[in-house]
Amino acid sequence: MQLKNRKMKIICVGKNYLGHIREFDGAVPEAPIFFLKPDTALTVRNRPFFLPDFAKRFDYEVEILLRICKVGKCIQERFAHTYYDAIGLGIDFTARDVQSRCREKGEPWEICKGFDGSAVVSRFVHKSNFPDLSNLEFSLTLNGETVQHGNTADMIFNFDRIISYVSQFITLKMGDIIFTGTPAGIGAVKINDRLQGFIGNEKFLDFRVK
Ligand code: MG
């Protein structure tokens, strides 16, 4: 019998911007750090983020997304750009108090990072629409105030390095999504907050917390 329910996966890179590392715990990684979220974490089409009740604090982390467009294993960095075709914007929602407990105990992160709805994903735009992917500005507003502002020029590990590294361990497949890390400014959300995300001046995300 064949497995029919073959879904995409969501790969998230952590600690990829110095500003965020400084507000977190200060250790700069020597190689990309990543974890996975299941496909059930997806929140799409600007649907609300429903605050779960299992934690006290849920933080936004705005991140540039890559959409994988072909199967690849052990991809060399110089070919990595051919494995993604589109760019989007996402929020890696994190149950921060639960994450702190997981970190203290050395436990896995699935409950603080992989819960239902925790991967907010925008529409995707073909990468040819962006003049310079290594200089992409992006930002997040909370109730109209800018809370995060980043530029892909500040990534510790660029898109090609991330794809090459991850694919040493995990085969990338068409439709997989990579979250490429968040800049400084993470913070908590509460019910009725409105989050809007931008790449340059173009709006990619606009949703509410419910
Ligand atoms: Mg993140």
Coordinates of C-alpha atoms and ligand atoms in Angstrom, one line a residue:
M1 CA 0.0 0.0 0.0
Q2 CA 1.3 3.5 -0.9
L3 CA 1.3 6.4 1.5
K4 CA -1.0 8.9 0.0
N5 CA -0.8 11.7 2.4
R6 CA 2.7 13.0 1.4
K7 CA 2.9 16.6 2.7
M8 CA 5.3 19.4 2.5
K9 CA 7.6 20.2 5.4
I10 CA 8.5 23.5 7.0
I11 CA 12.2 24.0 7.9
C12 CA 13.0 26.9 10.3
V13 CA 16.5 28.4 10.8
G14 CA 17.2 29.9 14.2
K15 CA 19.8 32.4 15.3
N16 CA 20.5 33.8 11.9
Y17 CA 20.6 37.5 12.7
L18 CA 23.0 39.0 15.3
G19 CA 20.4 41.4 16.5
H20 CA 18.1 38.6 17.5
I21 CA 20.9 36.5 18.9
R22 CA 21.8 39.4 21.2
E23 CA 18.3 39.7 22.6
F24 CA 18.1 35.9 23.1
D25 CA 21.2 34.3 24.5
G26 CA 24.3 35.7 22.7
A27 CA 25.8 32.5 21.2
V28 CA 26.6 32.8 17.5
P29 CA 26.3 29.4 15.8
E30 CA 29.1 28.0 13.6
A31 CA 26.7 26.3 11.3
P32 CA 23.0 26.9 10.6
I33 CA 20.7 25.7 13.3
F34 CA 17.3 24.4 12.2
F35 CA 14.2 22.7 13.4
L36 CA 11.0 21.5 11.7
K37 CA 7.3 22.4 12.0
P38 CA 4.7 19.9 10.7
D39 CA 2.3 20.9 7.8
T40 CA -0.4 21.2 10.4
A41 CA 1.4 24.3 11.7
L42 CA 0.5 26.3 8.6
T43 CA -1.7 29.4 8.8
V44 CA -2.3 30.8 5.3
R45 CA -4.3 33.5 3.4
N46 CA -4.1 35.9 6.3
R47 CA -6.3 33.8 8.5
P48 CA -6.2 34.7 12.2
F49 CA -3.7 33.3 14.5
F50 CA -5.7 31.7 17.3
L51 CA -3.9 32.1 20.6
P52 CA -3.6 28.6 22.1
D53 CA -4.1 28.3 25.9
F54 CA -1.2 26.0 26.7
A55 CA 1.3 28.8 27.3
K56 CA 1.4 32.3 28.8
R57 CA 3.4 34.1 26.1
F58 CA 3.4 33.7 22.3
D59 CA 5.9 35.7 20.3
Y60 CA 6.0 36.8 16.7
E61 CA 9.2 36.3 14.7
V62 CA 9.0 37.7 11.2
E63 CA 11.1 35.9 8.6
I64 CA 11.8 35.7 4.9
L65 CA 10.6 32.4 3.3
L66 CA 12.0 30.4 0.5
R67 CA 9.8 28.0 -1.5
I68 CA 11.7 24.9 -2.7
C69 CA 11.0 24.0 -6.3
K70 CA 12.7 20.7 -6.9
V71 CA 14.1 17.7 -5.1
G72 CA 17.6 18.0 -3.8
K73 CA 20.0 16.1 -1.5
C74 CA 23.5 17.2 -0.6
I75 CA 23.1 20.3 -2.7
Q76 CA 26.3 22.3 -3.4
E77 CA 26.2 25.9 -2.4
R78 CA 26.9 27.1 -5.9
F79 CA 23.8 25.3 -7.2
A80 CA 21.5 26.1 -4.2
H81 CA 19.8 29.0 -5.9
T82 CA 18.3 26.7 -8.5
Y83 CA 16.4 24.9 -5.8
Y84 CA 14.1 27.7 -4.7
D85 CA 11.9 29.8 -7.0
A86 CA 9.9 32.1 -4.8
I87 CA 10.0 34.3 -1.8
G88 CA 7.4 34.9 0.8
L89 CA 7.1 36.3 4.3
G90 CA 6.2 34.4 7.4
I91 CA 5.8 34.4 11.2
D92 CA 7.4 31.7 13.3
F93 CA 5.1 31.9 16.3
T94 CA 6.8 30.7 19.4
A95 CA 5.4 29.7 22.8
R96 CA 8.3 31.6 24.6
D97 CA 7.7 30.5 28.2
V98 CA 7.4 26.8 27.1
Q99 CA 10.5 27.2 25.0
S100 CA 12.4 28.5 28.0
R101 CA 11.4 25.4 29.9
C102 CA 12.4 23.1 27.0
R103 CA 15.8 24.8 26.8
E104 CA 16.4 24.5 30.5
K105 CA 15.6 20.8 30.5
G106 CA 17.2 20.1 27.1
E107 CA 13.9 18.9 25.7
P108 CA 12.8 19.0 22.0
W109 CA 11.1 22.1 20.7
E110 CA 8.0 20.7 18.9
I111 CA 5.5 21.9 21.6
C112 CA 6.9 25.5 21.6
K113 CA 7.5 25.8 17.8
G114 CA 5.4 23.2 16.0
F115 CA 2.0 23.6 17.4
D116 CA -1.1 24.1 15.2
G117 CA -1.1 27.5 13.4
S118 CA 2.4 28.4 14.4
A119 CA 3.7 28.9 10.9
V120 CA 2.1 31.9 9.3
V121 CA 2.9 31.9 5.6
S122 CA 2.1 34.6 3.0
R123 CA 1.6 34.3 -0.7
F124 CA 4.8 33.6 -2.7
V125 CA 6.2 35.8 -5.4
H126 CA 8.7 34.5 -8.0
K127 CA 12.2 35.5 -7.0
S128 CA 12.8 37.2 -10.3
N129 CA 10.6 40.0 -9.1
F130 CA 13.2 41.0 -6.5
P131 CA 16.3 42.9 -7.9
D132 CA 18.7 41.7 -5.1
L133 CA 17.8 38.8 -2.8
S134 CA 20.9 39.5 -0.7
N135 CA 19.6 43.0 0.1
L136 CA 15.9 42.4 0.9
E137 CA 14.3 44.7 3.4
F138 CA 11.4 43.3 5.5
S139 CA 9.5 44.5 8.5
L140 CA 6.6 43.8 10.8
T141 CA 4.1 46.2 12.4
L142 CA 2.1 45.5 15.5
N143 CA -1.1 47.6 15.6
G144 CA 0.5 50.0 13.2
E145 CA 3.9 50.4 15.0
T146 CA 7.0 48.9 13.4
V147 CA 8.3 46.2 15.8
Q148 CA 10.8 44.3 13.6
H149 CA 12.9 45.5 10.7
G150 CA 15.5 43.3 8.9
N151 CA 17.6 43.0 5.8
T152 CA 18.8 39.7 4.3
A153 CA 22.2 41.4 4.0
D154 CA 22.5 40.8 7.7
M155 CA 21.9 37.1 7.7
I156 CA 24.8 35.1 9.2
F157 CA 24.0 32.2 6.8
N158 CA 22.7 33.2 3.4
F159 CA 20.0 31.3 1.5
D160 CA 22.5 29.2 -0.5
R161 CA 24.3 28.1 2.7
I162 CA 21.1 27.2 4.4
I163 CA 19.9 25.1 1.5
S164 CA 23.2 23.4 1.1
Y165 CA 23.5 22.7 4.9
V166 CA 20.0 21.4 5.5
S167 CA 20.1 19.2 2.4
Q168 CA 23.1 17.3 3.9
F169 CA 20.7 15.8 6.4
I170 CA 17.2 16.2 5.0
T171 CA 16.1 15.8 1.4
L172 CA 14.4 19.0 0.2
K173 CA 11.3 18.5 -1.9
M174 CA 9.1 20.6 -4.1
G175 CA 6.8 22.7 -2.0
D176 CA 8.9 22.7 1.2
I177 CA 9.2 26.0 2.9
I178 CA 12.2 27.4 4.6
F179 CA 12.0 30.1 7.3
T180 CA 15.3 31.9 7.2
G181 CA 15.5 33.5 10.7
T182 CA 14.3 36.6 12.4
P183 CA 15.9 39.9 13.1
A184 CA 15.7 41.8 16.5
G185 CA 12.5 43.0 17.9
I186 CA 10.6 39.8 18.8
G187 CA 7.7 40.3 21.2
A188 CA 4.5 38.9 22.6
V189 CA 1.0 39.1 21.0
K190 CA -2.4 39.4 22.6
I191 CA -6.0 38.9 21.4
N192 CA -7.1 41.5 18.8
D193 CA -3.6 42.5 17.8
R194 CA -3.2 43.2 14.1
L195 CA 0.1 42.1 12.5
Q196 CA 1.2 43.4 9.1
G197 CA 4.3 42.2 7.3
F198 CA 6.2 43.8 4.4
I199 CA 8.9 43.0 2.0
G200 CA 10.2 46.4 1.0
N201 CA 7.0 48.5 0.8
E202 CA 4.8 45.7 -0.4
K203 CA 2.4 44.1 2.1
F204 CA 2.6 40.4 2.3
L205 CA 0.8 39.7 5.6
D206 CA -2.2 41.3 7.3
F207 CA -3.9 39.3 10.0
R208 CA -5.3 39.4 13.5
V209 CA -4.7 37.5 16.7
K210 CA -7.9 35.9 18.0
Ligands
MG1 MG 12.4 31.9 14.1

